mmCIF file of C-alpha atoms in Angstrom:
data_model
loop_
_atom_site.group_PDB
_atom_site.id
_atom_site.type_symbol
_atom_site.label_atom_id
_atom_site.label_comp_id
_atom_site.label_asym_id
_atom_site.label_seq_id
_atom_site.Cartn_x
_atom_site.Cartn_y
_atom_site.Cartn_z
ATOM 1 C CA MET A 1 0.025 -0.005 0.034
ATOM 2 C CA ASP A 2 1.618 3.253 -1.125
ATOM 3 C CA TYR A 3 1.376 6.689 0.462
ATOM 4 C CA LEU A 4 -1.281 8.007 -2.032
ATOM 5 C CA THR A 5 -3.484 4.953 -1.379
ATOM 6 C CA ILE A 6 -3.299 5.705 2.377
ATOM 7 C CA ILE A 7 -4.196 9.348 1.782
ATOM 8 C CA GLN A 8 -7.186 8.354 -0.397
ATOM 9 C CA ILE A 9 -8.431 5.963 2.237
ATOM 10 C CA LEU A 10 -8.128 8.610 4.977
ATOM 11 C CA ASP A 11 -9.839 11.175 2.688
ATOM 12 C CA SER A 12 -12.687 8.691 2.111
ATOM 13 C CA SER A 13 -12.758 8.050 6.005
ATOM 14 C CA VAL A 14 -13.324 11.782 6.642
ATOM 15 C CA ARG A 15 -16.204 11.958 4.089
ATOM 16 C CA LEU A 16 -17.876 8.811 5.532
ATOM 17 C CA ALA A 17 -17.307 10.092 9.076
ATOM 18 C CA THR A 18 -18.997 13.413 8.443
ATOM 19 C CA PRO A 19 -22.733 12.368 8.783
ATOM 20 C CA LEU A 20 -21.697 10.035 11.680
ATOM 21 C CA LEU A 21 -20.052 12.904 13.444
ATOM 22 C CA LEU A 22 -23.004 15.313 13.100
ATOM 23 C CA THR A 23 -25.442 12.589 14.116
ATOM 24 C CA CYS A 24 -23.251 11.582 17.063
ATOM 25 C CA LEU A 25 -23.065 15.184 18.381
ATOM 26 C CA ALA A 26 -26.911 15.335 17.885
ATOM 27 C CA GLY A 27 -27.309 12.354 20.185
ATOM 28 C CA LEU A 28 -24.802 13.850 22.544
ATOM 29 C CA PHE A 29 -26.813 17.088 23.100
ATOM 30 C CA SER A 30 -30.048 15.007 23.405
ATOM 31 C CA GLU A 31 -28.692 12.440 25.929
ATOM 32 C CA ARG A 32 -26.813 14.988 27.930
ATOM 33 C CA ALA A 33 -30.196 16.436 28.564
ATOM 34 C CA GLY A 34 -31.627 13.207 29.653
ATOM 35 C CA VAL A 35 -33.505 12.305 26.479
ATOM 36 C CA VAL A 36 -32.482 9.048 24.837
ATOM 37 C CA ASP A 37 -32.732 9.502 21.145
ATOM 38 C CA ILE A 38 -33.102 6.270 19.255
ATOM 39 C CA GLY A 39 -34.861 8.104 16.581
ATOM 40 C CA LEU A 40 -31.558 9.540 15.189
ATOM 41 C CA GLU A 41 -31.853 7.053 12.278
ATOM 42 C CA GLY A 42 -35.424 8.431 11.418
ATOM 43 C CA LYS A 43 -34.375 12.081 11.588
ATOM 44 C CA LEU A 44 -31.368 11.364 9.297
ATOM 45 C CA LEU A 45 -33.511 9.592 6.963
ATOM 46 C CA ALA A 46 -36.276 12.268 6.901
ATOM 47 C CA ALA A 47 -33.616 15.058 6.433
ATOM 48 C CA ALA A 48 -31.904 13.126 3.520
ATOM 49 C CA PHE A 49 -35.196 12.663 1.795
ATOM 50 C CA LEU A 50 -36.504 16.217 2.137
ATOM 51 C CA SER A 51 -33.173 17.792 1.244
ATOM 52 C CA GLY A 52 -32.780 15.550 -1.776
ATOM 53 C CA ALA A 53 -36.269 16.149 -2.936
ATOM 54 C CA VAL A 54 -36.301 19.933 -2.525
ATOM 55 C CA ALA A 55 -32.945 20.318 -3.954
ATOM 56 C CA ALA A 56 -34.115 18.291 -7.002
ATOM 57 C CA VAL A 57 -37.126 20.528 -7.491
ATOM 58 C CA THR A 58 -35.574 23.938 -6.882
ATOM 59 C CA GLY A 59 -32.106 23.054 -8.216
ATOM 60 C CA SER A 60 -30.343 24.462 -4.986
ATOM 61 C CA ILE A 61 -28.821 22.410 -2.239
ATOM 62 C CA TRP A 62 -29.064 25.309 0.174
ATOM 63 C CA VAL A 63 -32.876 25.368 -0.224
ATOM 64 C CA GLY A 64 -32.703 21.628 0.227
ATOM 65 C CA LEU A 65 -30.589 22.050 3.398
ATOM 66 C CA LEU A 66 -33.284 24.220 4.908
ATOM 67 C CA ALA A 67 -36.029 21.647 4.047
ATOM 68 C CA GLY A 68 -33.843 18.817 5.569
ATOM 69 C CA VAL A 69 -33.298 20.727 8.794
ATOM 70 C CA ALA A 70 -37.035 21.557 8.979
ATOM 71 C CA GLY A 71 -37.958 17.956 8.559
ATOM 72 C CA SER A 72 -35.477 16.784 11.139
ATOM 73 C CA LEU A 73 -36.644 19.437 13.584
ATOM 74 C CA ALA A 74 -40.341 18.250 13.066
ATOM 75 C CA PHE A 75 -39.288 14.757 14.029
ATOM 76 C CA SER A 76 -37.373 16.106 16.988
ATOM 77 C CA MET A 77 -40.442 17.913 18.181
ATOM 78 C CA LEU A 78 -42.586 14.812 17.718
ATOM 79 C CA HIS A 79 -40.090 12.976 19.980
ATOM 80 C CA GLY A 80 -40.176 15.783 22.472
ATOM 81 C CA LEU A 81 -43.903 15.838 22.419
ATOM 82 C CA ALA A 82 -44.172 12.110 23.115
ATOM 83 C CA SER A 83 -41.373 11.731 25.635
ATOM 84 C CA ILE A 84 -41.236 15.236 27.338
ATOM 85 C CA THR A 85 -44.697 16.625 27.275
ATOM 86 C CA PHE A 86 -46.678 13.379 27.428
ATOM 87 C CA LYS A 87 -43.894 11.522 29.428
ATOM 88 C CA GLY A 88 -43.995 8.554 27.109
ATOM 89 C CA ASP A 89 -41.292 5.891 26.941
ATOM 90 C CA GLN A 90 -38.384 7.553 24.976
ATOM 91 C CA LEU A 91 -37.098 4.220 23.439
ATOM 92 C CA ILE A 92 -40.632 3.459 21.979
ATOM 93 C CA SER A 93 -41.011 6.997 20.725
ATOM 94 C CA GLY A 94 -37.530 6.826 18.953
ATOM 95 C CA VAL A 95 -38.240 3.501 17.335
ATOM 96 C CA ALA A 96 -41.654 4.697 16.145
ATOM 97 C CA LEU A 97 -40.019 7.673 14.501
ATOM 98 C CA ASN A 98 -37.655 5.351 12.667
ATOM 99 C CA PHE A 99 -40.484 3.164 11.299
ATOM 100 C CA LEU A 100 -42.450 6.362 10.427
ATOM 101 C CA ALA A 101 -39.466 7.978 8.469
ATOM 102 C CA ALA A 102 -38.680 4.580 6.717
ATOM 103 C CA GLY A 103 -42.287 4.352 5.296
ATOM 104 C CA LEU A 104 -43.120 7.993 4.764
ATOM 105 C CA THR A 105 -39.986 8.717 2.653
ATOM 106 C CA VAL A 106 -40.780 5.895 0.306
ATOM 107 C CA VAL A 107 -44.500 6.604 0.032
ATOM 108 C CA ILE A 108 -44.100 10.364 -0.507
ATOM 109 C CA GLY A 109 -41.147 9.942 -2.860
ATOM 110 C CA GLN A 110 -43.130 7.486 -5.086
ATOM 111 C CA SER A 111 -46.137 9.736 -5.031
ATOM 112 C CA TRP A 112 -43.922 12.920 -5.865
ATOM 113 C CA PHE A 113 -41.457 11.582 -8.342
ATOM 114 C CA LYS A 114 -42.687 8.089 -9.524
ATOM 115 C CA LEU A 115 -39.299 6.679 -9.310
ATOM 116 C CA GLY A 116 -39.849 3.933 -6.736
ATOM 117 C CA GLY A 117 -39.233 6.158 -3.718
ATOM 118 C CA ARG A 118 -35.997 7.691 -5.160
ATOM 119 C CA THR A 119 -35.544 11.403 -5.986
ATOM 120 C CA PRO A 120 -34.146 12.526 -9.308
ATOM 121 C CA SER A 121 -30.309 12.724 -9.433
ATOM 122 C CA LEU A 122 -28.685 15.901 -8.140
ATOM 123 C CA SER A 123 -26.174 17.859 -10.164
ATOM 124 C CA GLY A 124 -24.668 21.277 -10.402
ATOM 125 C CA ASP A 125 -26.097 23.663 -7.716
ATOM 126 C CA GLY A 126 -28.141 20.768 -6.425
ATOM 127 C CA ARG A 127 -25.089 19.276 -4.643
ATOM 128 C CA PHE A 128 -22.370 20.793 -2.419
ATOM 129 C CA GLU A 129 -19.182 21.629 -4.310
ATOM 130 C CA PRO A 130 -15.779 20.834 -2.654
ATOM 131 C CA TRP A 131 -13.902 23.753 -1.155
ATOM 132 C CA ASN A 132 -10.329 24.110 -2.208
ATOM 133 C CA LEU A 133 -8.431 25.703 0.571
ATOM 134 C CA PRO A 134 -5.804 28.408 -0.081
ATOM 135 C CA PHE A 135 -2.610 27.244 -1.804
ATOM 136 C CA SER A 136 -3.804 23.656 -2.252
ATOM 137 C CA ASP A 137 -2.871 23.645 -5.937
ATOM 138 C CA ALA A 138 0.577 25.259 -5.336
ATOM 139 C CA LEU A 139 1.453 22.811 -2.364
ATOM 140 C CA ALA A 140 0.023 19.666 -4.286
ATOM 141 C CA LYS A 141 3.415 19.076 -5.928
ATOM 142 C CA ILE A 142 5.405 18.981 -2.694
ATOM 143 C CA PRO A 143 6.254 15.504 -1.534
ATOM 144 C CA VAL A 144 4.422 14.011 1.491
ATOM 145 C CA ILE A 145 2.947 17.316 2.673
ATOM 146 C CA GLY A 146 1.334 18.372 -0.643
ATOM 147 C CA PRO A 147 -0.858 15.354 -1.218
ATOM 148 C CA ALA A 148 -1.908 15.385 2.447
ATOM 149 C CA TYR A 149 -3.017 18.983 2.240
ATOM 150 C CA ASP A 150 -4.472 18.908 -1.235
ATOM 151 C CA GLU A 151 -6.563 15.670 -0.849
ATOM 152 C CA LEU A 152 -6.918 15.047 2.884
ATOM 153 C CA ILE A 153 -7.362 18.541 4.304
ATOM 154 C CA SER A 154 -8.568 20.516 1.286
ATOM 155 C CA GLY A 155 -11.360 19.573 -1.189
ATOM 156 C CA HIS A 156 -14.178 18.771 1.210
ATOM 157 C CA THR A 157 -17.702 20.316 1.191
ATOM 158 C CA ALA A 158 -18.736 22.942 3.462
ATOM 159 C CA LEU A 159 -20.679 20.593 5.799
ATOM 160 C CA THR A 160 -17.534 18.619 6.494
ATOM 161 C CA TYR A 161 -15.746 21.680 7.814
ATOM 162 C CA VAL A 162 -18.975 22.631 9.782
ATOM 163 C CA ALA A 163 -18.881 19.165 11.323
ATOM 164 C CA LEU A 164 -15.222 19.327 12.358
ATOM 165 C CA ALA A 165 -15.842 22.898 13.629
ATOM 166 C CA ALA A 166 -18.992 21.694 15.650
ATOM 167 C CA VAL A 167 -16.719 19.528 17.880
ATOM 168 C CA PRO A 168 -14.734 22.288 19.817
ATOM 169 C CA LEU A 169 -17.962 24.377 19.675
ATOM 170 C CA SER A 170 -19.902 21.581 21.271
ATOM 171 C CA TRP A 171 -17.215 21.144 23.854
ATOM 172 C CA TRP A 172 -17.319 24.817 24.748
ATOM 173 C CA VAL A 173 -21.130 24.989 24.944
ATOM 174 C CA LEU A 174 -21.252 22.003 27.182
ATOM 175 C CA TYR A 175 -18.415 22.702 29.462
ATOM 176 C CA ARG A 176 -17.800 26.304 29.367
ATOM 177 C CA SER A 177 -21.181 27.974 29.113
ATOM 178 C CA ARG A 178 -24.017 28.458 31.554
ATOM 179 C CA PHE A 179 -26.417 26.769 29.166
ATOM 180 C CA GLY A 180 -24.112 23.658 28.927
ATOM 181 C CA LEU A 181 -23.884 23.392 32.674
ATOM 182 C CA ARG A 182 -27.641 23.580 33.039
ATOM 183 C CA LEU A 183 -28.039 21.032 30.127
ATOM 184 C CA ARG A 184 -25.748 18.577 31.797
ATOM 185 C CA ALA A 185 -27.469 19.129 35.045
ATOM 186 C CA VAL A 186 -30.782 18.237 33.576
ATOM 187 C CA GLY A 187 -29.418 15.006 32.428
ATOM 188 C CA GLU A 188 -28.080 14.138 35.858
ATOM 189 C CA ASN A 189 -30.471 15.588 38.408
ATOM 190 C CA PRO A 190 -33.411 17.320 36.855
ATOM 191 C CA GLY A 191 -35.058 17.759 40.276
ATOM 192 C CA ALA A 192 -32.180 19.982 41.456
ATOM 193 C CA VAL A 193 -32.397 22.046 38.370
ATOM 194 C CA ASP A 194 -36.149 22.465 38.753
ATOM 195 C CA THR A 195 -35.668 23.513 42.339
ATOM 196 C CA ALA A 196 -33.338 26.253 41.166
ATOM 197 C CA GLY A 197 -36.246 27.715 39.173
ATOM 198 C CA ILE A 198 -34.949 26.553 35.824
ATOM 199 C CA SER A 199 -37.428 24.868 33.369
ATOM 200 C CA VAL A 200 -36.425 21.265 32.789
ATOM 201 C CA VAL A 201 -38.921 20.992 29.898
ATOM 202 C CA ARG A 202 -37.550 23.977 28.169
ATOM 203 C CA LEU A 203 -33.956 22.811 28.391
ATOM 204 C CA ARG A 204 -34.707 19.363 27.093
ATOM 205 C CA TYR A 205 -36.659 20.820 24.175
ATOM 206 C CA MET A 206 -33.709 23.084 23.386
ATOM 207 C CA ALA A 207 -31.488 20.038 23.342
ATOM 208 C CA LEU A 208 -33.792 18.344 20.965
ATOM 209 C CA VAL A 209 -33.811 21.503 18.743
ATOM 210 C CA ILE A 210 -29.982 21.353 18.552
ATOM 211 C CA ALA A 211 -30.127 17.570 17.796
ATOM 212 C CA GLY A 212 -32.677 18.253 15.163
ATOM 213 C CA VAL A 213 -30.480 20.841 13.313
ATOM 214 C CA LEU A 214 -27.417 18.579 13.498
ATOM 215 C CA CYS A 215 -29.318 15.651 12.179
ATOM 216 C CA GLY A 216 -30.623 17.832 9.400
ATOM 217 C CA LEU A 217 -27.207 18.859 8.309
ATOM 218 C CA ALA A 218 -26.114 15.105 8.411
ATOM 219 C CA GLY A 219 -29.025 14.032 6.225
ATOM 220 C CA THR A 220 -28.453 16.829 3.737
ATOM 221 C CA TYR A 221 -24.738 15.767 3.564
ATOM 222 C CA LEU A 222 -25.847 12.198 2.767
ATOM 223 C CA ALA A 223 -28.238 13.316 -0.004
ATOM 224 C CA SER A 224 -25.604 15.567 -1.579
ATOM 225 C CA LEU A 225 -22.926 12.854 -1.313
ATOM 226 C CA ALA A 226 -25.079 10.268 -2.961
ATOM 227 C CA ALA A 227 -26.491 12.832 -5.462
ATOM 228 C CA GLY A 228 -29.988 12.123 -4.388
ATOM 229 C CA PHE A 229 -32.178 10.078 -2.081
ATOM 230 C CA VAL A 230 -32.732 6.357 -2.283
ATOM 231 C CA LYS A 231 -34.783 4.078 -0.010
ATOM 232 C CA ASP A 232 -33.153 3.519 3.370
ATOM 233 C CA MET A 233 -30.005 5.384 2.427
ATOM 234 C CA SER A 234 -29.117 6.129 6.028
ATOM 235 C CA ALA A 235 -28.228 2.419 6.231
ATOM 236 C CA GLY A 236 -28.077 2.228 10.003
ATOM 237 C CA ARG A 237 -25.804 5.327 10.444
ATOM 238 C CA GLY A 238 -28.111 6.571 13.163
ATOM 239 C CA TYR A 239 -27.531 3.380 15.212
ATOM 240 C CA ILE A 240 -23.700 3.407 14.529
ATOM 241 C CA ALA A 241 -23.787 7.136 15.700
ATOM 242 C CA LEU A 242 -25.366 5.882 19.011
ATOM 243 C CA ALA A 243 -22.756 3.159 19.258
ATOM 244 C CA ALA A 244 -20.040 5.771 18.652
ATOM 245 C CA LEU A 245 -21.658 8.072 21.344
ATOM 246 C CA ILE A 246 -21.423 5.201 23.812
ATOM 247 C CA PHE A 247 -17.823 4.454 22.709
ATOM 248 C CA ALA A 248 -17.054 8.236 23.175
ATOM 249 C CA LYS A 249 -18.634 8.110 26.666
ATOM 250 C CA TRP A 250 -20.799 11.092 25.834
ATOM 251 C CA ARG A 251 -17.849 13.458 25.280
ATOM 252 C CA PRO A 252 -17.340 15.618 21.987
ATOM 253 C CA TRP A 253 -13.689 15.120 21.395
ATOM 254 C CA TYR A 254 -13.962 11.283 21.932
ATOM 255 C CA ALA A 255 -16.964 11.402 19.588
ATOM 256 C CA LEU A 256 -14.727 12.799 16.851
ATOM 257 C CA SER A 257 -12.188 10.001 17.410
ATOM 258 C CA ALA A 258 -14.922 7.368 17.527
ATOM 259 C CA THR A 259 -16.718 8.467 14.319
ATOM 260 C CA LEU A 260 -13.437 8.760 12.432
ATOM 261 C CA LEU A 261 -12.591 5.220 13.372
ATOM 262 C CA PHE A 262 -15.935 3.946 12.118
ATOM 263 C CA GLY A 263 -15.476 6.031 9.002
ATOM 264 C CA LEU A 264 -12.044 4.382 8.604
ATOM 265 C CA LEU A 265 -13.519 0.941 8.781
ATOM 266 C CA GLU A 266 -16.205 1.681 6.197
ATOM 267 C CA ALA A 267 -13.683 3.245 3.853
ATOM 268 C CA ILE A 268 -11.523 0.080 4.090
ATOM 269 C CA GLY A 269 -14.557 -2.112 3.618
ATOM 270 C CA ASN A 270 -15.517 -0.150 0.469
ATOM 271 C CA ARG A 271 -12.135 -0.044 -1.012
ATOM 272 C CA TYR A 272 -11.152 -3.640 -0.612
ATOM 273 C CA GLN A 273 -14.321 -5.498 -1.693
ATOM 274 C CA SER A 274 -12.468 -8.893 -1.880
ATOM 275 C CA ILE A 275 -9.208 -9.900 -0.413
ATOM 276 C CA ALA A 276 -7.421 -13.052 -1.370
ATOM 277 C CA LEU A 277 -5.575 -14.936 1.466
ATOM 278 C CA GLY A 278 -3.801 -17.772 -0.363
ATOM 279 C CA ASP A 279 -6.478 -20.056 -1.795
ATOM 280 C CA PHE A 280 -9.224 -18.327 0.143
ATOM 281 C CA THR A 281 -11.060 -15.087 -0.894
ATOM 282 C CA ILE A 282 -12.794 -13.111 1.799
ATOM 283 C CA PRO A 283 -16.413 -12.528 0.398
ATOM 284 C CA VAL A 284 -17.420 -8.966 -0.616
ATOM 285 C CA GLN A 285 -20.420 -9.289 1.758
ATOM 286 C CA PHE A 286 -18.000 -9.740 4.651
ATOM 287 C CA MET A 287 -16.129 -6.566 3.777
ATOM 288 C CA GLN A 288 -19.398 -4.610 3.539
ATOM 289 C CA ALA A 289 -20.482 -5.885 6.911
ATOM 290 C CA LEU A 290 -17.104 -5.241 8.512
ATOM 291 C CA PRO A 291 -17.849 -1.772 9.958
ATOM 292 C CA TYR A 292 -20.974 -3.111 11.642
ATOM 293 C CA ILE A 293 -19.186 -6.339 12.985
ATOM 294 C CA LEU A 294 -16.394 -4.355 14.463
ATOM 295 C CA THR A 295 -18.926 -1.843 15.841
ATOM 296 C CA VAL A 296 -20.271 -4.682 18.040
ATOM 297 C CA ILE A 297 -16.904 -6.007 18.927
ATOM 298 C CA ILE A 298 -15.625 -2.584 19.992
ATOM 299 C CA LEU A 299 -18.690 -1.828 22.166
ATOM 300 C CA ALA A 300 -18.516 -5.376 23.652
ATOM 301 C CA GLY A 301 -14.844 -5.506 24.420
ATOM 302 C CA PHE A 302 -13.092 -2.187 24.294
ATOM 303 C CA VAL A 303 -15.328 0.465 25.752
ATOM 304 C CA GLY A 304 -14.887 -0.237 29.338
ATOM 305 C CA LYS A 305 -17.278 1.296 31.819
ATOM 306 C CA ALA A 306 -19.375 3.867 30.065
ATOM 307 C CA ILE A 307 -21.706 5.669 32.480
ATOM 308 C CA PRO A 308 -24.541 7.459 30.824
ATOM 309 C CA PRO A 309 -26.298 10.494 32.330
ATOM 310 C CA ARG A 310 -28.152 9.313 35.346
ATOM 311 C CA ALA A 311 -31.554 10.778 34.317
ATOM 312 C CA GLY A 312 -31.335 9.446 30.796
ATOM 313 C CA GLY A 313 -34.539 7.873 29.517
ATOM 314 C CA GLN A 314 -36.571 9.015 32.557
ATOM 315 C CA PRO A 315 -39.485 11.529 32.047
ATOM 316 C CA TYR A 316 -39.372 14.235 34.534
ATOM 317 C CA VAL A 317 -42.476 14.532 36.772
ATOM 318 C CA LYS A 318 -42.555 17.914 38.701
ATOM 319 C CA GLU A 319 -43.229 17.430 42.403
ATOM 320 C CA ARG A 320 -46.303 19.255 43.580
#
């Protein structure tokens, strides 16, 4: 394996990790506030469909981005209505949203475009264009450093850089701001927050709004990357993001490392579809399943003791 091949695999890892990172950060805010969000998969799928559909109709990915974020926010508010306002089971609410998104996207897509649930292919302004950072062309010819800067650091879309910038921003919000302190307190001891005169319901809804926006960005990125929407295109990324969140122990910087690891595993699986080991050839299906298999192995054997927020999954009932 030569140097350029390594750079290409790492470049692919960053692209594949971007939607995982945004979705993982969405789950981070939600669960830090005490709301378990199994519905990340559904929000991701809804955002991908709406952004792809609207971008195909309007010819603008930016209008599609607004539609994707709006769709994800709508699903977040449904989850909040069921689990915060009506104090329903958060796991059941999230699973129901996943089923709802999987069905609605196909039905509406078929009714709208008559393409079997797909959207028309996106091109031109209907997709995000890669951003070439300053001096990328000039530095490309320099050995070692040039290819790394030109292909690995430069040449990604706007949402990739937004996702990377969201990591330190999330850390600052959660650990250095008053809002973050209150948000984490709601996830640990909502009764104490309520006693201090701060609305638990409002903070949890605000966390779901942030989660909805981040999932909307992730879904739009998927639609742009794949040049349109296809049935179940999220392919379990919402669940992998949850696994990465547990692996990261609900911390932003660890979330970046975990999602990059999962992106690397997927990139390797995509690049090496079949590997010959002597007389035995590893099936392509195994390579495609490799990221999911290693996700289970990592969670089962290498996470250690991951302690979630103490009030996670528990509806708050105000004492009279």
